[in-house]
mmCIF file of C-alpha atoms and ligand atoms in Angstrom:
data_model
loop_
_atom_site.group_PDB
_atom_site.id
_atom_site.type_symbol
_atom_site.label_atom_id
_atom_site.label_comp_id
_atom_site.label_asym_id
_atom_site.label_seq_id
_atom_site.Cartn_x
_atom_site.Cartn_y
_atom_site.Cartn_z
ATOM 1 C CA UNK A 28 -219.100 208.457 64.785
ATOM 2 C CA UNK A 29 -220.826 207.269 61.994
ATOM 3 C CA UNK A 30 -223.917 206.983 60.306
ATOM 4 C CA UNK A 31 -226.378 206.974 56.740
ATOM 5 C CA UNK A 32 -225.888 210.088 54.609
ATOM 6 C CA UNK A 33 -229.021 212.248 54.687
ATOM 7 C CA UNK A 34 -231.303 211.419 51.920
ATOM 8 C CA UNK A 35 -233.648 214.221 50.908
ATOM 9 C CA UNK A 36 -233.291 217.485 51.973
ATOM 10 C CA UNK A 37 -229.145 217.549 52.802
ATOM 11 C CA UNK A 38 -228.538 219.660 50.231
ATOM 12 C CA UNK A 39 -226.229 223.304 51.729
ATOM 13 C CA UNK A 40 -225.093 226.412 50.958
ATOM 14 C CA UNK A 41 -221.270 226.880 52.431
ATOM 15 C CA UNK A 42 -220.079 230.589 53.260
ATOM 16 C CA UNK A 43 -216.707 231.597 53.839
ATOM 17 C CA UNK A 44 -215.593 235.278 53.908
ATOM 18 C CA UNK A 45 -211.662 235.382 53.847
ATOM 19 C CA UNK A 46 -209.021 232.191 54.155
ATOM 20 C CA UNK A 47 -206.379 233.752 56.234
ATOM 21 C CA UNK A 48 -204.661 232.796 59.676
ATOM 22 C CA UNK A 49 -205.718 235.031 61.857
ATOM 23 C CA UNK A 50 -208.064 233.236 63.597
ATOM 24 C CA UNK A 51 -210.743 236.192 63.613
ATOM 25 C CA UNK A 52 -215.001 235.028 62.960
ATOM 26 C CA UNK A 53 -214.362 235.663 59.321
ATOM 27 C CA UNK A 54 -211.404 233.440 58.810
ATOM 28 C CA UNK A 55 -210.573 230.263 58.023
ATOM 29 C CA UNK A 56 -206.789 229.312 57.228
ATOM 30 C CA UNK A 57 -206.309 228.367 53.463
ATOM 31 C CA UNK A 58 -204.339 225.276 54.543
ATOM 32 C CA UNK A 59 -207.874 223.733 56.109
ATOM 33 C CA UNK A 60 -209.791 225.089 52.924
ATOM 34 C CA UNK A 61 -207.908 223.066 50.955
ATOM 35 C CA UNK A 62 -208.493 219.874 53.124
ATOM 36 C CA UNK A 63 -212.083 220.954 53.365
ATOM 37 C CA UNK A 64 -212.302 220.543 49.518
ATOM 38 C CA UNK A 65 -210.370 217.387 49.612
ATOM 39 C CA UNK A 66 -213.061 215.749 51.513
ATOM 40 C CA UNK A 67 -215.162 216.786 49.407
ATOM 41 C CA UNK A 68 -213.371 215.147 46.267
ATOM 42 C CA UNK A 69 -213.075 212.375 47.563
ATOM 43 C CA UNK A 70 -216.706 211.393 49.396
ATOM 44 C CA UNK A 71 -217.684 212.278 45.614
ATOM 45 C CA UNK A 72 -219.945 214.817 47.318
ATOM 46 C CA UNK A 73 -222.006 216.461 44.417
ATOM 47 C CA UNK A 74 -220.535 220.509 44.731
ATOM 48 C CA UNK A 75 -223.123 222.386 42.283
ATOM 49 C CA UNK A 76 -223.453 225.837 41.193
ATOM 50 C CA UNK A 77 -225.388 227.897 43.430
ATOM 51 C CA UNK A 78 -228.518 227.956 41.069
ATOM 52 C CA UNK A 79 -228.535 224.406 40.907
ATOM 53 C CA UNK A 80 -228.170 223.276 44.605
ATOM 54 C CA UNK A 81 -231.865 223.225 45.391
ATOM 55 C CA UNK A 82 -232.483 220.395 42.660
ATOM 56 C CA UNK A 83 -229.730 218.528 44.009
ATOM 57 C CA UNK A 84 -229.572 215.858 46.789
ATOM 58 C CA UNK A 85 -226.813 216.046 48.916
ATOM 59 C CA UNK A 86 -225.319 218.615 47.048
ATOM 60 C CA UNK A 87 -223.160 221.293 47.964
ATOM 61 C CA UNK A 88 -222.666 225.356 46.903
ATOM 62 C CA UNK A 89 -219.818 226.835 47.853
ATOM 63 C CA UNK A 90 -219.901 231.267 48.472
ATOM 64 C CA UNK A 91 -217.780 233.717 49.529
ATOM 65 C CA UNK A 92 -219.034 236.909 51.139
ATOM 66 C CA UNK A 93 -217.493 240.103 50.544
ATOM 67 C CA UNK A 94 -214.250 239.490 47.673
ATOM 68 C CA UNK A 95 -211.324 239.294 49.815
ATOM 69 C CA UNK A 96 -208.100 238.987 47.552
ATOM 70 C CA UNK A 97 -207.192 236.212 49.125
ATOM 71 C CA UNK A 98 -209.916 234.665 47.486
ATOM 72 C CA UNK A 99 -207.921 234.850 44.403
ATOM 73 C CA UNK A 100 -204.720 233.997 46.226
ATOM 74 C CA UNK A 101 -205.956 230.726 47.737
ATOM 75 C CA UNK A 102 -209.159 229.370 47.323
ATOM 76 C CA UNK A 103 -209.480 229.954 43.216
ATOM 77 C CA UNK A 104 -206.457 227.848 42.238
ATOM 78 C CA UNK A 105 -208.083 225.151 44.564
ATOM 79 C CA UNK A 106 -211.305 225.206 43.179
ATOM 80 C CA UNK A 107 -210.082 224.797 39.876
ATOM 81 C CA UNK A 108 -207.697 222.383 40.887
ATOM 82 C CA UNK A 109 -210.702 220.311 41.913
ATOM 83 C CA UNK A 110 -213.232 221.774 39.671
ATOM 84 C CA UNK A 111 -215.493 222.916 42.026
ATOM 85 C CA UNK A 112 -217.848 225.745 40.883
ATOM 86 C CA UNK A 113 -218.314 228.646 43.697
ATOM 87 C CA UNK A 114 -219.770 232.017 43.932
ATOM 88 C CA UNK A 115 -218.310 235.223 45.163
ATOM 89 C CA UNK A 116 -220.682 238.058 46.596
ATOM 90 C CA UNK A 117 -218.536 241.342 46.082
ATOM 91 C CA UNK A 118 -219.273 245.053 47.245
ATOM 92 C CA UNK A 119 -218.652 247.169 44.187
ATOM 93 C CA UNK A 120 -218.174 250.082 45.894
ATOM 94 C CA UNK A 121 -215.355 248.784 47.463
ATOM 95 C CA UNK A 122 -213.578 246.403 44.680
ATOM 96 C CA UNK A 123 -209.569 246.893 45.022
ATOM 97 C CA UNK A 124 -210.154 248.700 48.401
ATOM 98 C CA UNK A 125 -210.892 246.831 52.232
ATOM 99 C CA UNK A 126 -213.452 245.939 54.306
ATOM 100 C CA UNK A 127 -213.529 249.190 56.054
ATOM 101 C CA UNK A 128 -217.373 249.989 55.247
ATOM 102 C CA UNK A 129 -219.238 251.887 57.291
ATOM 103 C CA UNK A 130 -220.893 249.303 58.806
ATOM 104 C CA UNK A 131 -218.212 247.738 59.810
ATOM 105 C CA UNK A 132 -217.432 247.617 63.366
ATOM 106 C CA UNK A 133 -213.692 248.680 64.668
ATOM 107 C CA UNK A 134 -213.075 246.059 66.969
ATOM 108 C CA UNK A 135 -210.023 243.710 66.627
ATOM 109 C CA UNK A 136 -212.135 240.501 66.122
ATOM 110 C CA UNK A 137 -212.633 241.754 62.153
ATOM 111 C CA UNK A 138 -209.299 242.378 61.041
ATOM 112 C CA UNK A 139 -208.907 244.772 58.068
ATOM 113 C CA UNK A 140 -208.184 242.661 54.626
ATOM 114 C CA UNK A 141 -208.020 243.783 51.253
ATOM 115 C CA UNK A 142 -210.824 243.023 48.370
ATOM 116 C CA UNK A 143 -209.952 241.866 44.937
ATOM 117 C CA UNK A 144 -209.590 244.732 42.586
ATOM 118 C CA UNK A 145 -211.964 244.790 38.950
ATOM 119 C CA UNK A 146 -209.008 243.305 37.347
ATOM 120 C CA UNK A 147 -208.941 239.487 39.708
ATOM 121 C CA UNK A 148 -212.439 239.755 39.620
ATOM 122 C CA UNK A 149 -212.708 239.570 35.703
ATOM 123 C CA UNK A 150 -209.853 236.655 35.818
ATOM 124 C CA UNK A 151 -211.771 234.627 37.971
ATOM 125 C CA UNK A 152 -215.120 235.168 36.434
ATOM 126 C CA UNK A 153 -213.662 233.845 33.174
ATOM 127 C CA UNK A 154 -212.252 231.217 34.673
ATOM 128 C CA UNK A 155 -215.697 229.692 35.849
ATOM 129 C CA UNK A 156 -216.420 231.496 39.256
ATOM 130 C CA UNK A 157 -219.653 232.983 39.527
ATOM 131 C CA UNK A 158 -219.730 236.848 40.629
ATOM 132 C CA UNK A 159 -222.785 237.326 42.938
ATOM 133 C CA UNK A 160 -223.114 240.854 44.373
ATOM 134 C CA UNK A 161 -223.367 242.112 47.983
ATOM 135 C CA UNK A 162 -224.323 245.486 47.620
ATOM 136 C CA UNK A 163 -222.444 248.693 46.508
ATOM 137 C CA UNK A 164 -221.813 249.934 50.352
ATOM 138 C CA UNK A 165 -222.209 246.986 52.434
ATOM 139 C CA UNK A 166 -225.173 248.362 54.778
ATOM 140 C CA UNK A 167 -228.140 247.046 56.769
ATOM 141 C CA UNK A 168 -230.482 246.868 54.065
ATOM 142 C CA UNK A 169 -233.332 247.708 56.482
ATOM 143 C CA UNK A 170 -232.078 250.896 57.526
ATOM 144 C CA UNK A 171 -232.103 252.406 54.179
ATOM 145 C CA UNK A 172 -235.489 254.408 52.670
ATOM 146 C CA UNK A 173 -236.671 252.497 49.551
ATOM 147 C CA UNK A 174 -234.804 255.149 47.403
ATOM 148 C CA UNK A 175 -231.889 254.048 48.733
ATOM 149 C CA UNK A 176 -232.399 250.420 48.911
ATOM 150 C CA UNK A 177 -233.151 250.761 45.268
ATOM 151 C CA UNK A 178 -229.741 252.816 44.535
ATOM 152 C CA UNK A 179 -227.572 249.705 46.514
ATOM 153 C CA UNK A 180 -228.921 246.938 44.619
ATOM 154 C CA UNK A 181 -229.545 248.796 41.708
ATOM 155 C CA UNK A 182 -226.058 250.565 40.998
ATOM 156 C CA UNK A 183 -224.091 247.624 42.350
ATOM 157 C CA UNK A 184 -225.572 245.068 39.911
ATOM 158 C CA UNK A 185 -225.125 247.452 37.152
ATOM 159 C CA UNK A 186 -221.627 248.211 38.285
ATOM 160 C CA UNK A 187 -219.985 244.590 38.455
ATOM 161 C CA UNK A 188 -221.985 244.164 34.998
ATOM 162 C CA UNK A 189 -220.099 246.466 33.181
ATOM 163 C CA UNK A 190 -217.203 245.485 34.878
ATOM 164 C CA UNK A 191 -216.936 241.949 34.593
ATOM 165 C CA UNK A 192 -219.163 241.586 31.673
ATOM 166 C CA UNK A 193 -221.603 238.916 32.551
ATOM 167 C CA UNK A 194 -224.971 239.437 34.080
ATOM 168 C CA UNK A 195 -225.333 239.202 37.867
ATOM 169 C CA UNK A 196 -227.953 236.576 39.097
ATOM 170 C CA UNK A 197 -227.399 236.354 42.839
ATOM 171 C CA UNK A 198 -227.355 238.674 45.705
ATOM 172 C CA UNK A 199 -226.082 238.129 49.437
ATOM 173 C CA UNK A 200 -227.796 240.068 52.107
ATOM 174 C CA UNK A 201 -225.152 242.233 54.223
ATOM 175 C CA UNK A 202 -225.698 240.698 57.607
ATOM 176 C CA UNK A 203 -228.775 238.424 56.661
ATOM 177 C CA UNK A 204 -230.721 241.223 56.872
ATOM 178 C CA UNK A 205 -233.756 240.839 55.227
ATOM 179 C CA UNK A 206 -237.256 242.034 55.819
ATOM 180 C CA UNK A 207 -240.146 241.589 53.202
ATOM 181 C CA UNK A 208 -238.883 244.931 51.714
ATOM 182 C CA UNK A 209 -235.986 244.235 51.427
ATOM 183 C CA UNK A 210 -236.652 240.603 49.883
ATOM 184 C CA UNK A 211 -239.413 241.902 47.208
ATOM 185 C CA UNK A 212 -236.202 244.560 46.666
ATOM 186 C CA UNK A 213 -233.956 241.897 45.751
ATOM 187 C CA UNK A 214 -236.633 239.651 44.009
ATOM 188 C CA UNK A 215 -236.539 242.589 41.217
ATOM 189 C CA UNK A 216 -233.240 242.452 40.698
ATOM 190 C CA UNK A 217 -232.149 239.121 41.053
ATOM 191 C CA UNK A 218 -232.850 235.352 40.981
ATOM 192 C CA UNK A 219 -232.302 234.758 44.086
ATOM 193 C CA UNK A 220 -230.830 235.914 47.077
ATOM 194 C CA UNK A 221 -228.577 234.078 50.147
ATOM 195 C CA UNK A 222 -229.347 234.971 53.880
ATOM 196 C CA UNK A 223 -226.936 233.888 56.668
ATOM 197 C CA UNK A 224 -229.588 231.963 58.687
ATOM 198 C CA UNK A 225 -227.966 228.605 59.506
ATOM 199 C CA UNK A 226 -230.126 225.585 58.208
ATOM 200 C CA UNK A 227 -229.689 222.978 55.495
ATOM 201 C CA UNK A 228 -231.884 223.448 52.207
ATOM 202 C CA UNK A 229 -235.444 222.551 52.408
ATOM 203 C CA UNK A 230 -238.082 221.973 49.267
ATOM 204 C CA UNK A 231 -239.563 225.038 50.950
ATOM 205 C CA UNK A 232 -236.532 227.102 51.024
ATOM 206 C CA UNK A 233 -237.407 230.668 50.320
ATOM 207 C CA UNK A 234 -235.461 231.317 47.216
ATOM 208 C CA UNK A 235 -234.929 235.105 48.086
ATOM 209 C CA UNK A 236 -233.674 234.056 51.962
ATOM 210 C CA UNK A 237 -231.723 230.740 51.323
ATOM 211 C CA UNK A 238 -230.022 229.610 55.047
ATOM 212 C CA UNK A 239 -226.399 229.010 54.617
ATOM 213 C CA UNK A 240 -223.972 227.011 56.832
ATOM 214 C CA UNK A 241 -221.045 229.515 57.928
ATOM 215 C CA UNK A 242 -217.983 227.543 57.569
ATOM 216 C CA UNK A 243 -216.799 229.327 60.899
ATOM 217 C CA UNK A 244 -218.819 227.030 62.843
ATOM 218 C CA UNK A 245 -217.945 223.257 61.192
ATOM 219 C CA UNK A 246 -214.055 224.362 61.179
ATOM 220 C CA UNK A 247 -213.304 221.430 63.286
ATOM 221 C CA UNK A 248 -213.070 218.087 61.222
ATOM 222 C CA UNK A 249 -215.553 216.561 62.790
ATOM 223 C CA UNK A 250 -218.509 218.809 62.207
ATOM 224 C CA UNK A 251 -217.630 219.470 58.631
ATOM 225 C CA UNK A 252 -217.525 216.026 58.094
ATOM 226 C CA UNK A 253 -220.989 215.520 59.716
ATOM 227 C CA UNK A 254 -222.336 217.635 56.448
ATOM 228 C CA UNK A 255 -223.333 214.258 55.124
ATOM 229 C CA UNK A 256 -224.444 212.712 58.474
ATOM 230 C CA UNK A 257 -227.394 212.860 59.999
ATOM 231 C CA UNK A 258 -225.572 214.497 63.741
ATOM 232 C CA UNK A 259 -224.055 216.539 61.270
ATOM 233 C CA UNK A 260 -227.836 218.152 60.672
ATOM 234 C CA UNK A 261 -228.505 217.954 64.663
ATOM 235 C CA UNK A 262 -225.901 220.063 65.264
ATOM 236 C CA UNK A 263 -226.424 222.846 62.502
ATOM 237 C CA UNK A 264 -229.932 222.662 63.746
ATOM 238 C CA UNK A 265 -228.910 223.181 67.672
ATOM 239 C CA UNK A 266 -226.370 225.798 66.436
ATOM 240 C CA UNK A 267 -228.751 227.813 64.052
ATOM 241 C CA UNK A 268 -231.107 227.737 66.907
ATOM 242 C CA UNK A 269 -228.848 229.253 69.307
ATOM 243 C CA UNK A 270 -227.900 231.880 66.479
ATOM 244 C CA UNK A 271 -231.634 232.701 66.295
ATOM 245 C CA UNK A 272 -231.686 232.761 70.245
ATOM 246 C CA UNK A 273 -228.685 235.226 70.533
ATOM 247 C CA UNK A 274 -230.417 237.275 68.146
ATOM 248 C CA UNK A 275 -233.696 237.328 70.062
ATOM 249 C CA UNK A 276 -235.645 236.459 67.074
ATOM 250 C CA UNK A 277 -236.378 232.811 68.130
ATOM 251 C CA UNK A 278 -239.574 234.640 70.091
ATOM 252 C CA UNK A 279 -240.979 236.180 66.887
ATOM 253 C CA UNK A 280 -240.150 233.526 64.279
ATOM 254 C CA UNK A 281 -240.692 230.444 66.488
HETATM 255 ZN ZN1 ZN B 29 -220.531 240.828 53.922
#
């Protein structure tokens, strides 16, 4: 199928959490990362840094939720290979431990992966990658008093700081979740903030909720491809309504 690249408004925000082959929600295998940034080479698709994506048409930002080490294993030597500027969301807390935050549910389909100690993290900062953060604890953001919302965004920023040594722009909600509080929160701390809500970019794009496009739904060639074609947008639109539908939200954010 074929058709004219979208001209205003196609600009996205990928997410990926860990390249692996497991198969599980949160992975895709690093063997169809790589072809995934092929395609993007060589359609000459604009891939930005995640600040700059809004003023871009067409363009593409590239994140990664959560800091898995495999980050550094497989998807940093490709991005540089291709010179693709990304942005990886970490949860200080947990740097050079696993995804085994209390949040996180114990059910097989999230399998238990390591996250890349200080030490990666300050290798692949100076070697262009952006270091967003995600938190200090990984929690539902909502759930927490505004004492301890404060403390997660708070410590963690200050945290990966001192750690890495460059100042911390960007924030990734833990599950998307993001009420006003918890926005206004975030708007203190940083410049602006990712949600998980599925939608291309828009001019009116909250900059402290931006919708992202989870990779795990355009794994297949065909859908990843539409990124630049208008079915491409029908279907993240049809999917991202479905997401909202699961969610029951679609009846109080219609
Ligand atoms: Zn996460």
């Amino acid at each position: 199928m074929t058709g004219a690249p979208i001209k205003q408004g196609g600009s996205c925000i990928l997410t990926y959490h860990s390249l692996d082959t497991s198969g599980s929600v949160i992975s895709i295998p690093p063997k169809l990362f790589r072809q995934q940034m092929e395609w993007l080479a060589a359609t000459r698709v604009a891939v930005v840094p995640l600040g700059r994506v809004r003023e871009t048409t067409g363009a593409v930002a590239i994140t990664f939720d959560d800091g898995f080490h495999n980050f550094f294993e497989h998807a940093a030597p490709v991005l540089q290979e291709f010179g693709f500027p990304a942005t990886v969301f970490v949860v200080s807390d947990f740097c050079g431990g696993a995804n085994d935050w209390p949040t996180q549910p114990r059910t097989p389909a999230v399998p238990k992966l390591e996250l890349m100690p200080w030490s990666e993290l300050q290798q692949i900062a100076k070697a262009g990658i952006s270091i967003g953060c995600h938190t200090a604890t990984h929690p539902y953001l909502s759930r927490l008093n505004a004492a301890e919302l404060e403390e997660e965004l708070a410590r963690s920023r200050s945290a990966i700081e001192q750690r890495v040594g460059m100042a911390v722009e960007t924030f990734a909600y833990p599950y998307g979740d993001a009420t006003a509080q918890v926005r206004e929160a975030a708007g203190r701390h940083f410049q602006l903030a990712c949600g998980t809500r599925m939608a291309f970019l828009s001019a009116d794009s909250d900059l402290l909720d931006l919708p992202r496009l989870d990779v795990y739904y355009l794994r297949s060639r065909f859908w990843f491809h539409g990124l630049q074609r208008p079915y491409g947008a029908a279907y993240v639109a049809a999917r991202g309504g479905l997401r909202l539908l699961r969610q029951g939200l679609i009846f109080k954010h219609p």
